[in-house]
Coordinates of C-alpha atoms and ligand atoms in Angstrom, one line a residue:
X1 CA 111.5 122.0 100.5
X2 CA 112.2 118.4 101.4
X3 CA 112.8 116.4 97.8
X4 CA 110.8 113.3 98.9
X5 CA 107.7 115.2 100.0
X6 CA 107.0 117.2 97.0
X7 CA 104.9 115.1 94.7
X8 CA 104.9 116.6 91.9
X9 CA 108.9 115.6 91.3
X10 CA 108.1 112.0 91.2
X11 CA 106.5 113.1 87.3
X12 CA 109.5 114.0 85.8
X13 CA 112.1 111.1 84.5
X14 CA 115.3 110.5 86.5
X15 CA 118.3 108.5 85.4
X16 CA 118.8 105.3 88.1
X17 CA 121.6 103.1 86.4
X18 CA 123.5 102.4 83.6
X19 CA 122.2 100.0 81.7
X20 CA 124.5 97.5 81.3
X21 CA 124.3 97.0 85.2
X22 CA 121.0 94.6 84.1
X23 CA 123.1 92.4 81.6
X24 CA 122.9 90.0 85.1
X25 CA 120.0 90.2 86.0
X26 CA 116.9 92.5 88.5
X27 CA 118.7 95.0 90.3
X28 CA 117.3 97.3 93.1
X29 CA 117.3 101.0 93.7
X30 CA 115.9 103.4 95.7
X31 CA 113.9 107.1 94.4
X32 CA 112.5 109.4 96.3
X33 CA 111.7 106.7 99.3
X34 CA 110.3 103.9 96.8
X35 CA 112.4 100.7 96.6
X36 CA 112.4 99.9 92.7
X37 CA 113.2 97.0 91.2
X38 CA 114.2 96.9 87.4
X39 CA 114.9 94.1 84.9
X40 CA 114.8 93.6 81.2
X41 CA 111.9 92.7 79.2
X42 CA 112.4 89.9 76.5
X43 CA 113.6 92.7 74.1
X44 CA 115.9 93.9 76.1
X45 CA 114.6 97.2 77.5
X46 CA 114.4 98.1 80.6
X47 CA 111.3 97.9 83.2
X48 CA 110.7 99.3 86.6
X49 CA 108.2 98.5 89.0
X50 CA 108.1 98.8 92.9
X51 CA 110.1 96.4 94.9
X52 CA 107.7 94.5 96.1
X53 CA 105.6 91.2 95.9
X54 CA 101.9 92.5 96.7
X55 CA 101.6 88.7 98.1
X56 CA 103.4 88.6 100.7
X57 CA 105.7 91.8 99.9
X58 CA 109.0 89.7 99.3
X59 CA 111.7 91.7 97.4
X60 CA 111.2 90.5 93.7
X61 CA 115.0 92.3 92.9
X62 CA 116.0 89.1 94.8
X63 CA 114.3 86.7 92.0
X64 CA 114.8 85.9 88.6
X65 CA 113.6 86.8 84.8
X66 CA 111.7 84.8 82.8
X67 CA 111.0 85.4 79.3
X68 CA 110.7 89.2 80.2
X69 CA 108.9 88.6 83.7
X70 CA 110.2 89.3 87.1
X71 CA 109.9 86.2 89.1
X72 CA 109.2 86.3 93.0
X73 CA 112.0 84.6 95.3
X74 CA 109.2 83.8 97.5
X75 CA 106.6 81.4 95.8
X76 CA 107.4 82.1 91.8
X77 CA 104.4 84.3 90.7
X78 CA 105.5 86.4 87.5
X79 CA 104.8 89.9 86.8
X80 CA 105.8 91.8 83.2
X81 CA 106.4 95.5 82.9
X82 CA 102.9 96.7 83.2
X83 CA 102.8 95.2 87.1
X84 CA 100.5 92.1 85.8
X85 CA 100.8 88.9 87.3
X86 CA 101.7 86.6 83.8
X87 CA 101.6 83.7 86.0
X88 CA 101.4 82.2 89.1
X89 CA 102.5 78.5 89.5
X90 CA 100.2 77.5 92.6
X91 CA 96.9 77.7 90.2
X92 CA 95.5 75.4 87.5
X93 CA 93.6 79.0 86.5
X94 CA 95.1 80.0 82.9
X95 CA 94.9 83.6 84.1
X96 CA 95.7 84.8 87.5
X97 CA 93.4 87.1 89.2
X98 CA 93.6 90.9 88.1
X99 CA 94.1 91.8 91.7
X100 CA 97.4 90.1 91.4
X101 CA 99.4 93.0 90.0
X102 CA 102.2 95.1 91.3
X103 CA 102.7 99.0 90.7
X104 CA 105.0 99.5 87.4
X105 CA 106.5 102.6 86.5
X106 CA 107.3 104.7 83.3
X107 CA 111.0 103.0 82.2
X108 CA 112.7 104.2 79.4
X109 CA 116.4 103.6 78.4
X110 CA 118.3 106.8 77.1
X111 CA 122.3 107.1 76.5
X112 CA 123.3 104.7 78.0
X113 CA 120.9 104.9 81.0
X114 CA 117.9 103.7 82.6
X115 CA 115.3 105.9 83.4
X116 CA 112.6 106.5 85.4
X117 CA 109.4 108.2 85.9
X118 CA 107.4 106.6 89.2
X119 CA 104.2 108.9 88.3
X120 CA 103.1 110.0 84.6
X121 CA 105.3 112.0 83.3
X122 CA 105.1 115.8 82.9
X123 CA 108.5 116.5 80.8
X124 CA 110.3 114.0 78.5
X125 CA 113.8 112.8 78.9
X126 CA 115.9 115.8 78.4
X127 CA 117.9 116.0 74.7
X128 CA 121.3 116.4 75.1
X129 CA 123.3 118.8 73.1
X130 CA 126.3 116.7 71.6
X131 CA 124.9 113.4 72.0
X132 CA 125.3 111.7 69.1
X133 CA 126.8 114.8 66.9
X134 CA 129.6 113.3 64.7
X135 CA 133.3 113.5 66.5
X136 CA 131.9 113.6 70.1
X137 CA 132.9 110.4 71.9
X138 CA 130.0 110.0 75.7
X139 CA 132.8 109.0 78.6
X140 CA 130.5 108.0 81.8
X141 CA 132.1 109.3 84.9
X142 CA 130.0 108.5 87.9
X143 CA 127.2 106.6 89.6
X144 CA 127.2 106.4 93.0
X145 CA 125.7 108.2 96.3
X146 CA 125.9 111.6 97.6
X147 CA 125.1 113.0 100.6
X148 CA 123.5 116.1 99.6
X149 CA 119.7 117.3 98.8
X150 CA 119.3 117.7 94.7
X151 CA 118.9 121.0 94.9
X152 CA 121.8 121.9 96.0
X153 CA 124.2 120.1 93.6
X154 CA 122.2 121.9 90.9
X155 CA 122.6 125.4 92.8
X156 CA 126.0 124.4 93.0
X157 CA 126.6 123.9 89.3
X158 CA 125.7 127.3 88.3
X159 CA 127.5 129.3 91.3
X160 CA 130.5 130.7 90.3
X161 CA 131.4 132.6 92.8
X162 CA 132.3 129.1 94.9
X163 CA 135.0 128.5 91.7
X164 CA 137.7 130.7 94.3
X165 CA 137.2 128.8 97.2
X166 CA 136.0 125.2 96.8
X167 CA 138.5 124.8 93.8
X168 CA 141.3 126.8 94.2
X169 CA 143.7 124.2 94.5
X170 CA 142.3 122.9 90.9
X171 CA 140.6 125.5 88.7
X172 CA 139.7 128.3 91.1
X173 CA 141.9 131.1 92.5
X174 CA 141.3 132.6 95.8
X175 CA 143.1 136.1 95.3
X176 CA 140.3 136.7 91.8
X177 CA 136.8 136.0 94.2
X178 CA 134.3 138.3 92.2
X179 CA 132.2 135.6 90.2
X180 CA 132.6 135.9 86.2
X181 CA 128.8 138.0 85.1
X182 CA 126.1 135.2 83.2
X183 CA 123.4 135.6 81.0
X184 CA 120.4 134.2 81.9
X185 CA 117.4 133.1 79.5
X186 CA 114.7 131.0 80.9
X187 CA 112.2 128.7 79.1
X188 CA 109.4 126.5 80.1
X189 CA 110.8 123.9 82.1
X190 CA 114.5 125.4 82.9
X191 CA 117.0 128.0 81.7
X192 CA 120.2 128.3 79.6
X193 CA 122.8 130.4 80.9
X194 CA 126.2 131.8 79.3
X195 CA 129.2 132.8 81.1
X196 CA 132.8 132.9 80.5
X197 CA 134.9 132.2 82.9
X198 CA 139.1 132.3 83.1
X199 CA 140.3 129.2 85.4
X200 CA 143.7 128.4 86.1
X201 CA 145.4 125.4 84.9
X202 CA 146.7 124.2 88.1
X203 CA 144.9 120.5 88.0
X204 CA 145.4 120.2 83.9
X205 CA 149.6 120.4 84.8
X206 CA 149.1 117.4 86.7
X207 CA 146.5 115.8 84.9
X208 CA 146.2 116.5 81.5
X209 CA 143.2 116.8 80.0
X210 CA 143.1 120.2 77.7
X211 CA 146.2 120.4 75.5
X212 CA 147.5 123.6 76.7
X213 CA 150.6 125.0 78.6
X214 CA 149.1 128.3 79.6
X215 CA 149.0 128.9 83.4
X216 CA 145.0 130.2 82.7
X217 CA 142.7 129.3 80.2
X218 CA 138.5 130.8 79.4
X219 CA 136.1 128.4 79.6
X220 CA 133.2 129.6 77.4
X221 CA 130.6 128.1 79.0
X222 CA 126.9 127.0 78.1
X223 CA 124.6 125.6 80.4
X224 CA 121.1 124.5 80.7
X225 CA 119.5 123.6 83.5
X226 CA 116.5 120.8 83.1
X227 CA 113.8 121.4 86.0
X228 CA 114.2 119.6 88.5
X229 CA 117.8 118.2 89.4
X230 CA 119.6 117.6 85.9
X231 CA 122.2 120.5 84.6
X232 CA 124.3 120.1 81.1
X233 CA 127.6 122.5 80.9
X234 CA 129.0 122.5 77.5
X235 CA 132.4 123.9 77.9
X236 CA 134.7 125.3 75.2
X237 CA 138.1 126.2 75.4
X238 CA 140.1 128.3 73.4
X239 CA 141.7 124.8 71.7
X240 CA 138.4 123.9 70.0
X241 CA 137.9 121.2 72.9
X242 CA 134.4 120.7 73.9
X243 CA 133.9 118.9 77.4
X244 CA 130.0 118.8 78.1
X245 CA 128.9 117.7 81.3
X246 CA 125.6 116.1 82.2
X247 CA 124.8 115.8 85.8
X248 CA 122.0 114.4 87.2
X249 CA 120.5 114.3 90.4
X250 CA 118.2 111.5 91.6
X251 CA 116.5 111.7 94.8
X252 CA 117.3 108.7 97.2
X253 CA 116.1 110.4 100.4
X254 CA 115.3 113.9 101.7
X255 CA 119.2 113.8 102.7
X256 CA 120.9 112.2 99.7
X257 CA 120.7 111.2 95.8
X258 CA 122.1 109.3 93.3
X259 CA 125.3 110.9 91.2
X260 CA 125.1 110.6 87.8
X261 CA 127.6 112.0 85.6
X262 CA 129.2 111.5 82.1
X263 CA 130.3 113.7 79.5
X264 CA 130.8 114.5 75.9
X265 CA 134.0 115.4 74.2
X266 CA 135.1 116.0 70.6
X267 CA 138.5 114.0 71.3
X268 CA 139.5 110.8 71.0
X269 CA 140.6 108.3 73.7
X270 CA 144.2 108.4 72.4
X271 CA 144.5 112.7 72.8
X272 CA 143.2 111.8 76.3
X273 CA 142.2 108.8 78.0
X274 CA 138.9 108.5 79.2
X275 CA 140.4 107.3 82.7
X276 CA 142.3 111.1 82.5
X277 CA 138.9 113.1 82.1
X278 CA 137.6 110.6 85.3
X279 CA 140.1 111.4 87.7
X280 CA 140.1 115.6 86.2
X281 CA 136.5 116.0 87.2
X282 CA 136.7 113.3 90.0
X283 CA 138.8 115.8 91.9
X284 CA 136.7 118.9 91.3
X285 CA 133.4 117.0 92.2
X286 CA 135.2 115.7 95.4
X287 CA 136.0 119.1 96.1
X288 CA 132.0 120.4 95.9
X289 CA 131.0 117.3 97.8
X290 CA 133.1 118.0 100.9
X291 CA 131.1 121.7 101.3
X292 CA 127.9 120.1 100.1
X293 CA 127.3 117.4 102.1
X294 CA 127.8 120.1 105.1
X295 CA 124.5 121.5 104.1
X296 CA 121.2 121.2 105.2
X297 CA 118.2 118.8 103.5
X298 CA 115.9 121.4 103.0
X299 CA 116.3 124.1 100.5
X300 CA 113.9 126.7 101.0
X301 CA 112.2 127.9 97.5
X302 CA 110.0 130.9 99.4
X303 CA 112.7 133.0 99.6
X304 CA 109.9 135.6 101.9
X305 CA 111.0 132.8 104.8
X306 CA 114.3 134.3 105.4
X307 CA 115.6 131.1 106.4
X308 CA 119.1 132.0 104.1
X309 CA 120.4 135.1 102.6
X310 CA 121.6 135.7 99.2
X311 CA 123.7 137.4 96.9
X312 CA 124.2 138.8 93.3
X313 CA 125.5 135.8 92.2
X314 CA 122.6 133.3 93.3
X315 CA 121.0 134.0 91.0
X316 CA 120.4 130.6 88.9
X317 CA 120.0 129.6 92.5
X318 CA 117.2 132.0 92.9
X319 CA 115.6 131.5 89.7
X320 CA 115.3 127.5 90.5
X321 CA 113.9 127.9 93.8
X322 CA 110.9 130.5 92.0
X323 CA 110.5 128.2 89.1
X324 CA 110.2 125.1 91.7
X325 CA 107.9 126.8 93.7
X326 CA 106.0 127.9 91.0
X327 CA 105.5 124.3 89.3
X328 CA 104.7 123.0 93.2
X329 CA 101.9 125.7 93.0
X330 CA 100.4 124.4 89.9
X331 CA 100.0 121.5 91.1
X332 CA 98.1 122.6 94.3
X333 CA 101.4 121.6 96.5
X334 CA 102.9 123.5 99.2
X335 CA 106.4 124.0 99.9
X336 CA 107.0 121.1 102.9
X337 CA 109.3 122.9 105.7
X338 CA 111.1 121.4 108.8
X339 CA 108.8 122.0 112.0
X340 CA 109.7 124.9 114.2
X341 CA 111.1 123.9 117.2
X342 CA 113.3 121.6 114.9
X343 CA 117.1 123.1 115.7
X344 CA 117.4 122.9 111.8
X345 CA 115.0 126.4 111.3
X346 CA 117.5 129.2 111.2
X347 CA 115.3 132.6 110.4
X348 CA 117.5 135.5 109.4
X349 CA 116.5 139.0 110.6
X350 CA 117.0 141.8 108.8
X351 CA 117.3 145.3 109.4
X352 CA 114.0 146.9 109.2
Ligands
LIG401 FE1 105.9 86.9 96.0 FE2 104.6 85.0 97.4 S1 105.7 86.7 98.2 S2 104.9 85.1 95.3
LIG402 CO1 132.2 123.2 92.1

């Protein structure tokens, strides 16, 4: 599967920027392919539309706002958040044409976040567990590119036997490699999964960020996975601290998406600062994005392709890939695959 070229992932929301990045006005992003543009409405709250002027197809994330509109660099028409034009200065016409209208999209803001939805949603913005409970403080960690397919960075978050090699110089260890066992449950839409896991402490003696001395600690872990590229792990440790991480995914390309991470935590910025719980996990996600953007853009769901192999431990992995490809199937898709003849089709052969 290519992410761009599966349309059915375009209905489900995606977070594209923090909010407070509009404060100064339209900004631009890229999903899936589709330049955006977003601005706020008179109220405040975020719209999305595509980038666009269906004039004469000037960038309108180069304009202005007025009074909730997105104004056009080029010659000034208006459009509000439902893609019609509000006005258009060249005409004495009170109402511009109904042609005159640009493609909006479903915008929503949510902790702290714009989202989007660039066709009708089949799944609401996921709830978050610990948002907004009492004593939980949200830290936002990062926004910015990564050179990997979606798919992967969500495989990724639920593979624990990687913990021993990609992070053994911060929470893994090399000479323990058999992955901790996990519990699976699914549901419509994703699955939860338990597993505890003992981690040593080797990054938290440099940087701080669990009050311990130990040399190893057990992260009891709970994770959800949201279909198709956001994961929450809600981490305890035997202190009482709860770090929960929400990662999201948002396709910019076949070969790359948009980071977005932040987390909740039952302590307060003067146990640790929030500039501490940054640089903890900016070092573990540093470590996963030097293997991950070594692999390739597609990510096969039909596993019956024997274009990778797996083992017991893929299993998340597994269970995403079947759930995607199920969902694709509903809606009358098939999976999109590199051409042969391409040099990225690798087909493993197995022993009869
Ligand atoms: Fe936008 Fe002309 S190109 S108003
Ligand atoms: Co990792």
């Amino acid at each position: 599967m290519f992410q761009t070229q599966q349309p059915v992932l375009k209905k489900f929301y995606y977070p594209v920027m923090p909010a407070s990045m509009l404060a100064e006005g339209p900004r631009s992003v890229t999903m899936f392919g589709e330049p955006v543009v977003l601005w706020l409405d008179e109220a405040g709250r975020p719209s999305a539309a595509v980038d666009r002027c269906c004039h004469r197809t000037a960038k309108l994330s180069k304009g202005t706002v007025n009074r909730g509109s997105i104004v056009c660099p080029y010659h000034g028409w208006q459009f509000d958040g439902t893609g019609k034009c509000t006005y258009f200065p060249q005409s004495e016409l009170e109402n511009p044409p109904k042609v005159y209208k640009i493609k909006a999209y479903h915008c929503e803001e949510r902790y702290g976040h714009v989202w989007v939805a660039l066709d009708d949603p089949i799944a609401d913005i996921p709830a978050f567990k610990r948002a907004g409970e009492p004593g939980f403080r949200q830290i936002e960690e990062f926004y910015h590119p990564i050179g990997c397919s979606a798919l992967r960075l969500m495989e990724n978050s639920f593979d624990n036997a990687h913990i021993a090699f990609v992070h053994h110089n911060t929470f893994g260890e090399n000479t323990d490699p058999v992955p901790a066992e996990m519990n699976i449950v699914p549901f419509d839409g994703g699955f939860d999964m338990y597993a505890e896991i003992r981690v040593t402490n080797k990054l938290n003696n440099v940087v701080k960020v669990i009050d311990t001395e130990e040399t190893e600690t057990v992260r009891r872990t709970h994770s959800r996975w949201f279909m198709p590229f956001i994961r929450q792990t809600d981490i305890t440790y035997p202190t009482g601290l709860v770090h929960s991480i929400v990662t999201c995914a948002t396709p910019i390309d076949d070969e790359s998406c948009m980071l977005t991470q932040f987390v909740f935590r039952n302590d307060t910025e003067a146990d640790v600062p929030a500039e501490k719980v940054i640089a903890f996990d900016k070092a573990v996600v540093d470590e996963d994005m030097a293997v991950l953007e070594s692999t390739e853009a597609n990510v096969p769901l039909d596993l019956k392709l024997r274009m990778e192999t797996h083992m017991h431990s893929d299993k998340p992995g597994i269970l995403m890939r079947e759930m995607l490809l199920d969902l694709l199937e509903r809606y009358g898709e098939r999976e999109v695959l590199p051409q042969f003849g391409t040099p990225q089709v690798y087909k493993i052969e197995l022993k009869k």
